[in-house]
mmCIF file of C-alpha atoms in Angstrom:
data_model
loop_
_atom_site.group_PDB
_atom_site.id
_atom_site.type_symbol
_atom_site.label_atom_id
_atom_site.label_comp_id
_atom_site.label_asym_id
_atom_site.label_seq_id
_atom_site.Cartn_x
_atom_site.Cartn_y
_atom_site.Cartn_z
ATOM 1 C CA UNK A 1 47.190 -4.979 -46.931
ATOM 2 C CA UNK A 2 43.590 -6.108 -47.557
ATOM 3 C CA UNK A 3 44.830 -9.553 -48.635
ATOM 4 C CA UNK A 4 46.848 -9.854 -45.436
ATOM 5 C CA UNK A 5 43.831 -8.997 -43.272
ATOM 6 C CA UNK A 6 41.698 -11.456 -45.217
ATOM 7 C CA UNK A 7 44.278 -14.201 -44.696
ATOM 8 C CA UNK A 8 44.359 -13.480 -40.944
ATOM 9 C CA UNK A 9 40.546 -13.475 -40.824
ATOM 10 C CA UNK A 10 40.342 -16.911 -42.421
ATOM 11 C CA UNK A 11 43.124 -18.328 -40.279
ATOM 12 C CA UNK A 12 41.505 -17.086 -37.082
ATOM 13 C CA UNK A 13 38.120 -18.352 -38.233
ATOM 14 C CA UNK A 14 39.379 -21.775 -39.275
ATOM 15 C CA UNK A 15 41.579 -22.382 -36.237
ATOM 16 C CA UNK A 16 38.695 -23.285 -33.839
ATOM 17 C CA UNK A 17 37.202 -25.582 -36.488
ATOM 18 C CA UNK A 18 40.551 -27.299 -37.022
ATOM 19 C CA UNK A 19 41.065 -27.717 -33.267
ATOM 20 C CA UNK A 20 37.555 -29.113 -32.837
ATOM 21 C CA UNK A 21 38.079 -31.616 -35.661
ATOM 22 C CA UNK A 22 41.423 -32.670 -34.182
ATOM 23 C CA UNK A 23 39.852 -33.124 -30.731
ATOM 24 C CA UNK A 24 37.030 -35.240 -32.148
ATOM 25 C CA UNK A 25 39.486 -37.342 -34.129
ATOM 26 C CA UNK A 26 42.137 -37.939 -31.483
ATOM 27 C CA UNK A 27 39.927 -38.020 -28.380
ATOM 28 C CA UNK A 28 37.294 -39.904 -30.410
ATOM 29 C CA UNK A 29 34.531 -39.511 -27.784
ATOM 30 C CA UNK A 30 32.134 -41.937 -29.501
ATOM 31 C CA UNK A 31 34.848 -44.386 -30.714
ATOM 32 C CA UNK A 32 33.930 -43.832 -34.379
ATOM 33 C CA UNK A 33 37.496 -43.662 -35.705
ATOM 34 C CA UNK A 34 38.865 -46.335 -33.352
ATOM 35 C CA UNK A 35 42.052 -44.302 -32.771
ATOM 36 C CA UNK A 36 42.629 -46.151 -29.457
ATOM 37 C CA UNK A 37 44.760 -43.331 -28.064
ATOM 38 C CA UNK A 38 42.845 -43.883 -24.816
ATOM 39 C CA UNK A 39 42.612 -47.464 -23.514
ATOM 40 C CA UNK A 40 39.093 -47.164 -22.100
ATOM 41 C CA UNK A 41 35.969 -46.365 -24.108
ATOM 42 C CA UNK A 42 33.507 -43.553 -23.666
ATOM 43 C CA UNK A 43 29.928 -43.142 -24.897
ATOM 44 C CA UNK A 44 30.379 -45.659 -27.693
ATOM 45 C CA UNK A 45 28.388 -45.286 -30.934
ATOM 46 C CA UNK A 46 27.234 -48.919 -31.010
ATOM 47 C CA UNK A 47 24.886 -48.475 -33.950
ATOM 48 C CA UNK A 48 27.752 -47.465 -36.252
ATOM 49 C CA UNK A 49 30.505 -49.719 -34.926
ATOM 50 C CA UNK A 50 28.444 -52.895 -34.844
ATOM 51 C CA UNK A 51 27.353 -52.501 -38.449
ATOM 52 C CA UNK A 52 30.972 -51.882 -39.474
ATOM 53 C CA UNK A 53 32.077 -55.044 -37.657
ATOM 54 C CA UNK A 54 29.310 -57.156 -39.177
ATOM 55 C CA UNK A 55 30.084 -55.956 -42.695
ATOM 56 C CA UNK A 56 33.393 -57.789 -42.289
ATOM 57 C CA UNK A 57 32.223 -60.743 -40.190
ATOM 58 C CA UNK A 58 29.441 -63.004 -41.466
ATOM 59 C CA UNK A 59 29.877 -65.897 -39.045
ATOM 60 C CA UNK A 60 27.236 -65.088 -36.403
ATOM 61 C CA UNK A 61 24.040 -67.115 -36.769
ATOM 62 C CA UNK A 62 22.230 -65.796 -33.692
ATOM 63 C CA UNK A 63 21.671 -62.161 -32.717
ATOM 64 C CA UNK A 64 20.433 -60.667 -29.460
ATOM 65 C CA UNK A 65 18.296 -57.518 -29.784
ATOM 66 C CA UNK A 66 17.272 -54.969 -27.193
ATOM 67 C CA UNK A 67 18.223 -51.784 -25.409
ATOM 68 C CA UNK A 68 20.914 -51.387 -22.794
ATOM 69 C CA UNK A 69 19.288 -53.997 -20.537
ATOM 70 C CA UNK A 70 20.164 -56.616 -23.138
ATOM 71 C CA UNK A 71 23.705 -55.239 -23.269
ATOM 72 C CA UNK A 72 24.934 -57.058 -20.160
ATOM 73 C CA UNK A 73 24.332 -60.483 -21.752
ATOM 74 C CA UNK A 74 27.674 -62.099 -22.601
ATOM 75 C CA UNK A 75 27.429 -64.076 -25.875
ATOM 76 C CA UNK A 76 29.962 -66.717 -24.761
ATOM 77 C CA UNK A 77 27.820 -67.461 -21.682
ATOM 78 C CA UNK A 78 24.755 -68.069 -23.854
ATOM 79 C CA UNK A 79 26.717 -70.148 -26.377
ATOM 80 C CA UNK A 80 27.576 -72.448 -23.458
ATOM 81 C CA UNK A 81 23.847 -72.821 -22.743
ATOM 82 C CA UNK A 82 22.972 -73.199 -26.443
ATOM 83 C CA UNK A 83 25.853 -75.229 -27.910
ATOM 84 C CA UNK A 84 26.306 -74.965 -31.660
ATOM 85 C CA UNK A 85 25.312 -71.298 -31.809
ATOM 86 C CA UNK A 86 27.564 -68.351 -32.665
ATOM 87 C CA UNK A 87 26.030 -65.305 -30.994
ATOM 88 C CA UNK A 88 26.419 -61.548 -31.316
ATOM 89 C CA UNK A 89 24.844 -59.064 -28.919
ATOM 90 C CA UNK A 90 23.303 -56.355 -31.084
ATOM 91 C CA UNK A 91 21.938 -54.266 -28.227
ATOM 92 C CA UNK A 92 22.050 -50.499 -28.747
ATOM 93 C CA UNK A 93 21.869 -47.816 -26.049
ATOM 94 C CA UNK A 94 18.357 -46.394 -25.643
ATOM 95 C CA UNK A 95 17.263 -48.919 -28.237
ATOM 96 C CA UNK A 96 13.602 -49.547 -29.019
ATOM 97 C CA UNK A 97 11.603 -51.732 -31.397
ATOM 98 C CA UNK A 98 12.212 -49.347 -34.297
ATOM 99 C CA UNK A 99 15.951 -49.850 -33.816
ATOM 100 C CA UNK A 100 15.412 -53.602 -33.739
ATOM 101 C CA UNK A 101 13.361 -53.423 -36.943
ATOM 102 C CA UNK A 102 15.829 -51.423 -39.051
ATOM 103 C CA UNK A 103 18.860 -53.353 -37.817
ATOM 104 C CA UNK A 104 17.077 -56.684 -38.157
ATOM 105 C CA UNK A 105 16.125 -55.889 -41.748
ATOM 106 C CA UNK A 106 19.726 -54.949 -42.540
ATOM 107 C CA UNK A 107 20.956 -58.234 -41.060
ATOM 108 C CA UNK A 108 18.335 -60.221 -42.987
ATOM 109 C CA UNK A 109 19.661 -58.690 -46.207
ATOM 110 C CA UNK A 110 23.380 -59.016 -45.475
ATOM 111 C CA UNK A 111 23.877 -62.092 -43.270
ATOM 112 C CA UNK A 112 22.983 -65.246 -45.230
ATOM 113 C CA UNK A 113 24.035 -67.500 -42.329
ATOM 114 C CA UNK A 114 21.306 -66.117 -40.034
ATOM 115 C CA UNK A 115 19.188 -68.577 -38.050
ATOM 116 C CA UNK A 116 17.752 -66.899 -34.957
ATOM 117 C CA UNK A 117 16.913 -63.527 -33.416
ATOM 118 C CA UNK A 118 16.368 -63.295 -29.662
ATOM 119 C CA UNK A 119 14.452 -60.098 -28.903
ATOM 120 C CA UNK A 120 14.254 -58.917 -25.314
ATOM 121 C CA UNK A 121 11.022 -56.950 -25.344
ATOM 122 C CA UNK A 122 11.266 -53.889 -23.117
ATOM 123 C CA UNK A 123 8.431 -51.840 -21.722
ATOM 124 C CA UNK A 124 8.255 -49.139 -24.418
ATOM 125 C CA UNK A 125 9.526 -45.695 -23.446
ATOM 126 C CA UNK A 126 10.105 -44.487 -27.013
ATOM 127 C CA UNK A 127 9.299 -45.219 -30.645
ATOM 128 C CA UNK A 128 11.092 -44.210 -33.818
ATOM 129 C CA UNK A 129 14.773 -43.639 -34.460
ATOM 130 C CA UNK A 130 16.255 -41.120 -32.057
ATOM 131 C CA UNK A 131 18.356 -38.103 -32.966
ATOM 132 C CA UNK A 132 18.871 -37.135 -29.327
ATOM 133 C CA UNK A 133 22.613 -37.024 -29.870
ATOM 134 C CA UNK A 134 25.244 -38.484 -32.150
ATOM 135 C CA UNK A 135 25.683 -41.575 -29.976
ATOM 136 C CA UNK A 136 22.218 -42.789 -31.031
ATOM 137 C CA UNK A 137 22.269 -41.992 -34.743
ATOM 138 C CA UNK A 138 21.619 -44.955 -37.024
ATOM 139 C CA UNK A 139 24.416 -46.134 -39.308
ATOM 140 C CA UNK A 140 23.922 -44.335 -42.648
ATOM 141 C CA UNK A 141 24.204 -47.555 -44.654
ATOM 142 C CA UNK A 142 21.188 -48.967 -42.798
ATOM 143 C CA UNK A 143 19.179 -45.924 -43.882
ATOM 144 C CA UNK A 144 20.665 -45.624 -47.386
ATOM 145 C CA UNK A 145 22.469 -42.368 -46.526
ATOM 146 C CA UNK A 146 26.016 -41.132 -47.086
ATOM 147 C CA UNK A 147 28.708 -42.559 -44.827
ATOM 148 C CA UNK A 148 31.047 -39.699 -45.730
ATOM 149 C CA UNK A 149 28.486 -37.175 -44.537
ATOM 150 C CA UNK A 150 27.960 -39.101 -41.311
ATOM 151 C CA UNK A 151 31.693 -39.084 -40.545
ATOM 152 C CA UNK A 152 32.097 -35.428 -41.533
ATOM 153 C CA UNK A 153 29.376 -34.414 -39.096
ATOM 154 C CA UNK A 154 31.206 -36.278 -36.352
ATOM 155 C CA UNK A 155 34.330 -34.162 -36.897
ATOM 156 C CA UNK A 156 32.433 -30.938 -36.298
ATOM 157 C CA UNK A 157 30.455 -31.910 -33.200
ATOM 158 C CA UNK A 158 31.115 -30.492 -29.762
ATOM 159 C CA UNK A 159 29.970 -33.411 -27.562
ATOM 160 C CA UNK A 160 31.166 -31.965 -24.262
ATOM 161 C CA UNK A 161 29.512 -34.580 -22.019
ATOM 162 C CA UNK A 162 30.813 -37.480 -24.130
ATOM 163 C CA UNK A 163 34.327 -36.040 -24.047
ATOM 164 C CA UNK A 164 34.125 -35.577 -20.291
ATOM 165 C CA UNK A 165 32.864 -39.143 -19.794
ATOM 166 C CA UNK A 166 35.664 -40.628 -21.860
ATOM 167 C CA UNK A 167 38.305 -38.647 -19.979
ATOM 168 C CA UNK A 168 36.722 -39.693 -16.677
ATOM 169 C CA UNK A 169 36.677 -43.359 -17.704
ATOM 170 C CA UNK A 170 40.381 -43.080 -18.457
ATOM 171 C CA UNK A 171 41.130 -40.991 -15.352
ATOM 172 C CA UNK A 172 39.393 -40.896 -11.993
ATOM 173 C CA UNK A 173 36.903 -43.637 -13.014
ATOM 174 C CA UNK A 174 39.573 -45.625 -14.822
ATOM 175 C CA UNK A 175 38.273 -48.819 -16.382
ATOM 176 C CA UNK A 176 34.757 -48.482 -14.964
ATOM 177 C CA UNK A 177 33.084 -49.372 -18.264
ATOM 178 C CA UNK A 178 34.227 -52.147 -20.619
ATOM 179 C CA UNK A 179 32.653 -52.733 -24.037
ATOM 180 C CA UNK A 180 34.271 -55.574 -25.988
ATOM 181 C CA UNK A 181 33.030 -54.888 -29.512
ATOM 182 C CA UNK A 182 33.853 -58.456 -30.594
ATOM 183 C CA UNK A 183 30.902 -59.744 -28.574
ATOM 184 C CA UNK A 184 28.795 -56.598 -28.528
ATOM 185 C CA UNK A 185 28.118 -56.586 -24.769
ATOM 186 C CA UNK A 186 29.298 -54.311 -21.959
ATOM 187 C CA UNK A 187 30.076 -54.683 -18.251
ATOM 188 C CA UNK A 188 31.348 -52.793 -15.214
ATOM 189 C CA UNK A 189 34.270 -54.760 -13.719
ATOM 190 C CA UNK A 190 34.516 -52.733 -10.502
ATOM 191 C CA UNK A 191 30.798 -52.973 -9.818
ATOM 192 C CA UNK A 192 30.844 -56.708 -10.580
ATOM 193 C CA UNK A 193 33.630 -57.144 -8.043
ATOM 194 C CA UNK A 194 31.778 -55.135 -5.400
ATOM 195 C CA UNK A 195 28.577 -57.094 -5.930
ATOM 196 C CA UNK A 196 30.430 -60.405 -5.730
ATOM 197 C CA UNK A 197 32.364 -59.549 -2.562
ATOM 198 C CA UNK A 198 29.873 -57.446 -0.578
ATOM 199 C CA UNK A 199 26.484 -57.017 -2.186
ATOM 200 C CA UNK A 200 24.952 -55.466 0.943
ATOM 201 C CA UNK A 201 27.539 -52.682 0.986
ATOM 202 C CA UNK A 202 27.076 -52.083 -2.744
ATOM 203 C CA UNK A 203 23.306 -51.797 -2.525
ATOM 204 C CA UNK A 204 23.384 -49.612 0.579
ATOM 205 C CA UNK A 205 25.288 -46.886 -1.255
ATOM 206 C CA UNK A 206 22.978 -47.004 -4.310
ATOM 207 C CA UNK A 207 20.003 -44.759 -3.605
ATOM 208 C CA UNK A 208 17.934 -46.149 -6.497
ATOM 209 C CA UNK A 209 17.347 -49.392 -4.572
ATOM 210 C CA UNK A 210 15.533 -47.519 -1.795
ATOM 211 C CA UNK A 211 13.844 -44.605 -3.546
ATOM 212 C CA UNK A 212 10.038 -44.562 -3.151
ATOM 213 C CA UNK A 213 8.070 -45.349 -6.304
ATOM 214 C CA UNK A 214 4.467 -44.529 -7.159
ATOM 215 C CA UNK A 215 2.594 -46.680 -9.668
ATOM 216 C CA UNK A 216 1.536 -44.912 -12.855
ATOM 217 C CA UNK A 217 -2.099 -44.404 -13.739
ATOM 218 C CA UNK A 218 -3.485 -46.115 -16.862
ATOM 219 C CA UNK A 219 -2.822 -43.906 -19.855
ATOM 220 C CA UNK A 220 -4.196 -43.697 -23.380
ATOM 221 C CA UNK A 221 -0.867 -42.192 -24.463
ATOM 222 C CA UNK A 222 1.049 -45.166 -23.069
ATOM 223 C CA UNK A 223 -1.230 -47.612 -24.868
ATOM 224 C CA UNK A 224 -0.687 -45.717 -28.112
ATOM 225 C CA UNK A 225 3.073 -46.037 -27.595
ATOM 226 C CA UNK A 226 2.663 -49.754 -26.877
ATOM 227 C CA UNK A 227 0.716 -50.173 -30.131
ATOM 228 C CA UNK A 228 3.316 -48.283 -32.167
ATOM 229 C CA UNK A 229 6.224 -50.118 -30.578
ATOM 230 C CA UNK A 230 4.740 -53.576 -31.019
ATOM 231 C CA UNK A 231 3.750 -52.765 -34.606
ATOM 232 C CA UNK A 232 7.471 -52.417 -35.396
ATOM 233 C CA UNK A 233 8.200 -55.680 -33.599
ATOM 234 C CA UNK A 234 5.458 -57.410 -35.601
ATOM 235 C CA UNK A 235 7.069 -56.240 -38.852
ATOM 236 C CA UNK A 236 10.423 -57.663 -37.766
ATOM 237 C CA UNK A 237 8.825 -61.014 -36.910
ATOM 238 C CA UNK A 238 7.038 -61.103 -40.290
ATOM 239 C CA UNK A 239 10.175 -60.223 -42.269
ATOM 240 C CA UNK A 240 12.272 -62.782 -40.414
ATOM 241 C CA UNK A 241 9.640 -65.479 -40.896
ATOM 242 C CA UNK A 242 9.602 -64.860 -44.661
ATOM 243 C CA UNK A 243 13.355 -65.497 -44.726
ATOM 244 C CA UNK A 244 13.191 -68.579 -42.512
ATOM 245 C CA UNK A 245 14.778 -66.900 -39.472
ATOM 246 C CA UNK A 246 13.287 -67.743 -36.087
ATOM 247 C CA UNK A 247 12.412 -64.922 -33.690
ATOM 248 C CA UNK A 248 12.263 -65.781 -29.998
ATOM 249 C CA UNK A 249 10.711 -63.200 -27.709
ATOM 250 C CA UNK A 250 11.049 -62.645 -24.000
ATOM 251 C CA UNK A 251 10.023 -59.879 -21.608
ATOM 252 C CA UNK A 252 12.790 -58.262 -19.576
ATOM 253 C CA UNK A 253 13.282 -59.377 -15.955
ATOM 254 C CA UNK A 254 12.753 -55.900 -14.528
ATOM 255 C CA UNK A 255 13.981 -55.012 -11.057
ATOM 256 C CA UNK A 256 11.102 -54.940 -8.577
ATOM 257 C CA UNK A 257 11.377 -51.144 -8.260
ATOM 258 C CA UNK A 258 10.821 -50.865 -12.002
ATOM 259 C CA UNK A 259 7.791 -53.144 -11.736
ATOM 260 C CA UNK A 260 6.481 -51.016 -8.855
ATOM 261 C CA UNK A 261 6.015 -48.035 -11.169
ATOM 262 C CA UNK A 262 4.014 -49.832 -13.872
ATOM 263 C CA UNK A 263 0.281 -49.503 -14.249
ATOM 264 C CA UNK A 264 -0.987 -53.078 -13.947
ATOM 265 C CA UNK A 265 -3.727 -52.357 -16.484
ATOM 266 C CA UNK A 266 -1.343 -50.933 -19.084
ATOM 267 C CA UNK A 267 1.152 -53.730 -18.449
ATOM 268 C CA UNK A 268 -1.568 -56.291 -19.004
ATOM 269 C CA UNK A 269 -2.474 -54.552 -22.261
ATOM 270 C CA UNK A 270 1.197 -54.748 -23.306
ATOM 271 C CA UNK A 271 1.419 -58.466 -22.534
ATOM 272 C CA UNK A 272 -1.836 -59.208 -24.351
ATOM 273 C CA UNK A 273 -0.797 -57.317 -27.486
ATOM 274 C CA UNK A 274 2.596 -59.034 -27.436
ATOM 275 C CA UNK A 275 0.921 -62.460 -27.435
ATOM 276 C CA UNK A 276 -0.860 -61.507 -30.682
ATOM 277 C CA UNK A 277 2.567 -61.203 -32.344
ATOM 278 C CA UNK A 278 3.953 -64.515 -31.148
ATOM 279 C CA UNK A 279 4.662 -66.689 -28.112
ATOM 280 C CA UNK A 280 7.084 -65.332 -25.535
ATOM 281 C CA UNK A 281 8.639 -65.966 -22.145
ATOM 282 C CA UNK A 282 7.507 -63.501 -19.503
ATOM 283 C CA UNK A 283 10.268 -62.753 -16.994
ATOM 284 C CA UNK A 284 8.688 -59.402 -16.123
ATOM 285 C CA UNK A 285 7.165 -60.396 -12.781
ATOM 286 C CA UNK A 286 8.176 -60.284 -9.134
ATOM 287 C CA UNK A 287 10.408 -63.317 -8.668
ATOM 288 C CA UNK A 288 13.523 -64.585 -6.916
ATOM 289 C CA UNK A 289 15.502 -62.879 -9.676
ATOM 290 C CA UNK A 290 13.743 -59.522 -9.798
ATOM 291 C CA UNK A 291 13.373 -59.109 -6.031
ATOM 292 C CA UNK A 292 17.103 -59.664 -5.447
ATOM 293 C CA UNK A 293 19.075 -56.391 -5.557
ATOM 294 C CA UNK A 294 22.316 -58.361 -5.953
ATOM 295 C CA UNK A 295 21.252 -59.207 -9.508
ATOM 296 C CA UNK A 296 21.289 -55.548 -10.623
ATOM 297 C CA UNK A 297 23.733 -52.696 -11.141
ATOM 298 C CA UNK A 298 20.821 -50.382 -10.254
ATOM 299 C CA UNK A 299 17.080 -50.643 -10.678
ATOM 300 C CA UNK A 300 17.194 -50.802 -14.475
ATOM 301 C CA UNK A 301 20.052 -53.084 -15.611
ATOM 302 C CA UNK A 302 20.630 -56.653 -14.473
ATOM 303 C CA UNK A 303 24.165 -58.029 -14.299
ATOM 304 C CA UNK A 304 25.688 -60.499 -16.735
ATOM 305 C CA UNK A 305 25.285 -63.585 -14.541
ATOM 306 C CA UNK A 306 21.473 -63.335 -14.754
ATOM 307 C CA UNK A 307 21.229 -63.947 -18.509
ATOM 308 C CA UNK A 308 22.391 -67.603 -18.640
ATOM 309 C CA UNK A 309 19.645 -68.463 -16.149
ATOM 310 C CA UNK A 310 17.059 -66.910 -18.466
ATOM 311 C CA UNK A 311 18.316 -68.901 -21.452
ATOM 312 C CA UNK A 312 18.358 -72.166 -19.512
ATOM 313 C CA UNK A 313 14.676 -71.601 -18.767
ATOM 314 C CA UNK A 314 13.861 -70.629 -22.366
ATOM 315 C CA UNK A 315 15.678 -73.705 -23.691
ATOM 316 C CA UNK A 316 13.756 -75.826 -21.142
ATOM 317 C CA UNK A 317 16.903 -76.980 -19.375
ATOM 318 C CA UNK A 318 15.254 -75.556 -16.245
ATOM 319 C CA UNK A 319 11.602 -75.318 -15.254
ATOM 320 C CA UNK A 320 10.993 -72.442 -12.852
ATOM 321 C CA UNK A 321 7.386 -71.195 -13.080
ATOM 322 C CA UNK A 322 8.061 -68.759 -10.245
ATOM 323 C CA UNK A 323 10.492 -66.904 -12.515
ATOM 324 C CA UNK A 324 8.895 -67.099 -15.969
ATOM 325 C CA UNK A 325 5.943 -68.486 -17.915
ATOM 326 C CA UNK A 326 5.745 -69.347 -21.599
ATOM 327 C CA UNK A 327 2.838 -67.333 -22.973
ATOM 328 C CA UNK A 328 0.802 -67.923 -26.136
ATOM 329 C CA UNK A 329 -2.418 -66.515 -27.581
ATOM 330 C CA UNK A 330 -4.240 -69.391 -25.896
ATOM 331 C CA UNK A 331 -2.688 -68.879 -22.455
ATOM 332 C CA UNK A 332 -2.364 -65.099 -22.281
ATOM 333 C CA UNK A 333 -5.614 -64.696 -20.295
ATOM 334 C CA UNK A 334 -4.225 -67.000 -17.613
ATOM 335 C CA UNK A 335 -0.955 -65.055 -17.659
ATOM 336 C CA UNK A 336 -2.739 -61.736 -17.151
ATOM 337 C CA UNK A 337 -4.562 -63.151 -14.130
ATOM 338 C CA UNK A 338 -1.269 -64.457 -12.747
ATOM 339 C CA UNK A 339 0.498 -61.120 -13.296
ATOM 340 C CA UNK A 340 -2.263 -59.167 -11.578
ATOM 341 C CA UNK A 341 -2.146 -61.490 -8.542
ATOM 342 C CA UNK A 342 1.668 -61.439 -8.540
ATOM 343 C CA UNK A 343 1.762 -57.629 -8.577
ATOM 344 C CA UNK A 344 -0.932 -57.287 -5.921
ATOM 345 C CA UNK A 345 0.757 -59.738 -3.563
ATOM 346 C CA UNK A 346 4.228 -58.244 -3.843
ATOM 347 C CA UNK A 347 3.163 -54.612 -3.749
ATOM 348 C CA UNK A 348 1.040 -55.246 -0.663
ATOM 349 C CA UNK A 349 3.922 -57.099 0.999
ATOM 350 C CA UNK A 350 6.236 -54.152 0.324
ATOM 351 C CA UNK A 351 3.728 -51.632 1.688
ATOM 352 C CA UNK A 352 3.564 -53.318 5.120
ATOM 353 C CA UNK A 353 7.321 -53.662 5.601
ATOM 354 C CA UNK A 354 8.721 -51.447 8.406
#
């Protein structure tokens, strides 16, 4: 009798674990197992999947680094601007300079065909590798950890929000998000269509375009984060240089609402410290690109058609000083004066609008 009760106890105890593992495997909320039982992706674990793809494919000579703002850049569009390149978009969600450093070092060790890194340098909101949730965990091979342990943990998660998002993207929001792993980018086909056909209607229903923004005060904590973030970027530049890989830097073309919230003093500090690492293109000003809501999904992420314009400027196929300046150690003082005047002019113009 005791043995029978013990058997029932274990069966009852193991059943929820077995069901959870089955749900994680078959629903595959973070796309780890690539079961493809659902046609549309969910909260994809880019850090894991991109490493797995690149372990098998050593043909890309140019990599794009950044957070989700870099993610809308379509490699084929940039290859058309830069003929002779074979590009992979290695953006990662909520990525920061620490992510760029560890992934860049892994690529430098494993991709002998490497020639160039393009790093879109974001205003730092975090440093260090995040453990916020499984979607952002670094591939174990990059860190020298066990892949088996990484996959086993995935089976026993209960990522309710990720499961819900994947079901939504295959149900009532069917096909809203597309993430072709072969190129590494993502896009929103329905939003792209809306923006192309009736941008005014699209922007009117997006509250982020009209929400009031207050500029931040200068902060010692923010400057410490800037220092820590750019220290990781400097290490990536140094490591790449030792291996003969070029690193090209550019500052994100932030939507004007994003620029509105920045402390001009802290932003100037960021731009000055960045110039000490290497020359860069500064797209992070009020311009015909950043003032145009039609270029953005919301006030954080620009759409895919913006990126080729940036690369035409960086490759000097276009000269548009109203959109970006090339900044060096020698010219950064002039750039800081320009940025301060640019911010003052555009913020004052916005404050007097009815």
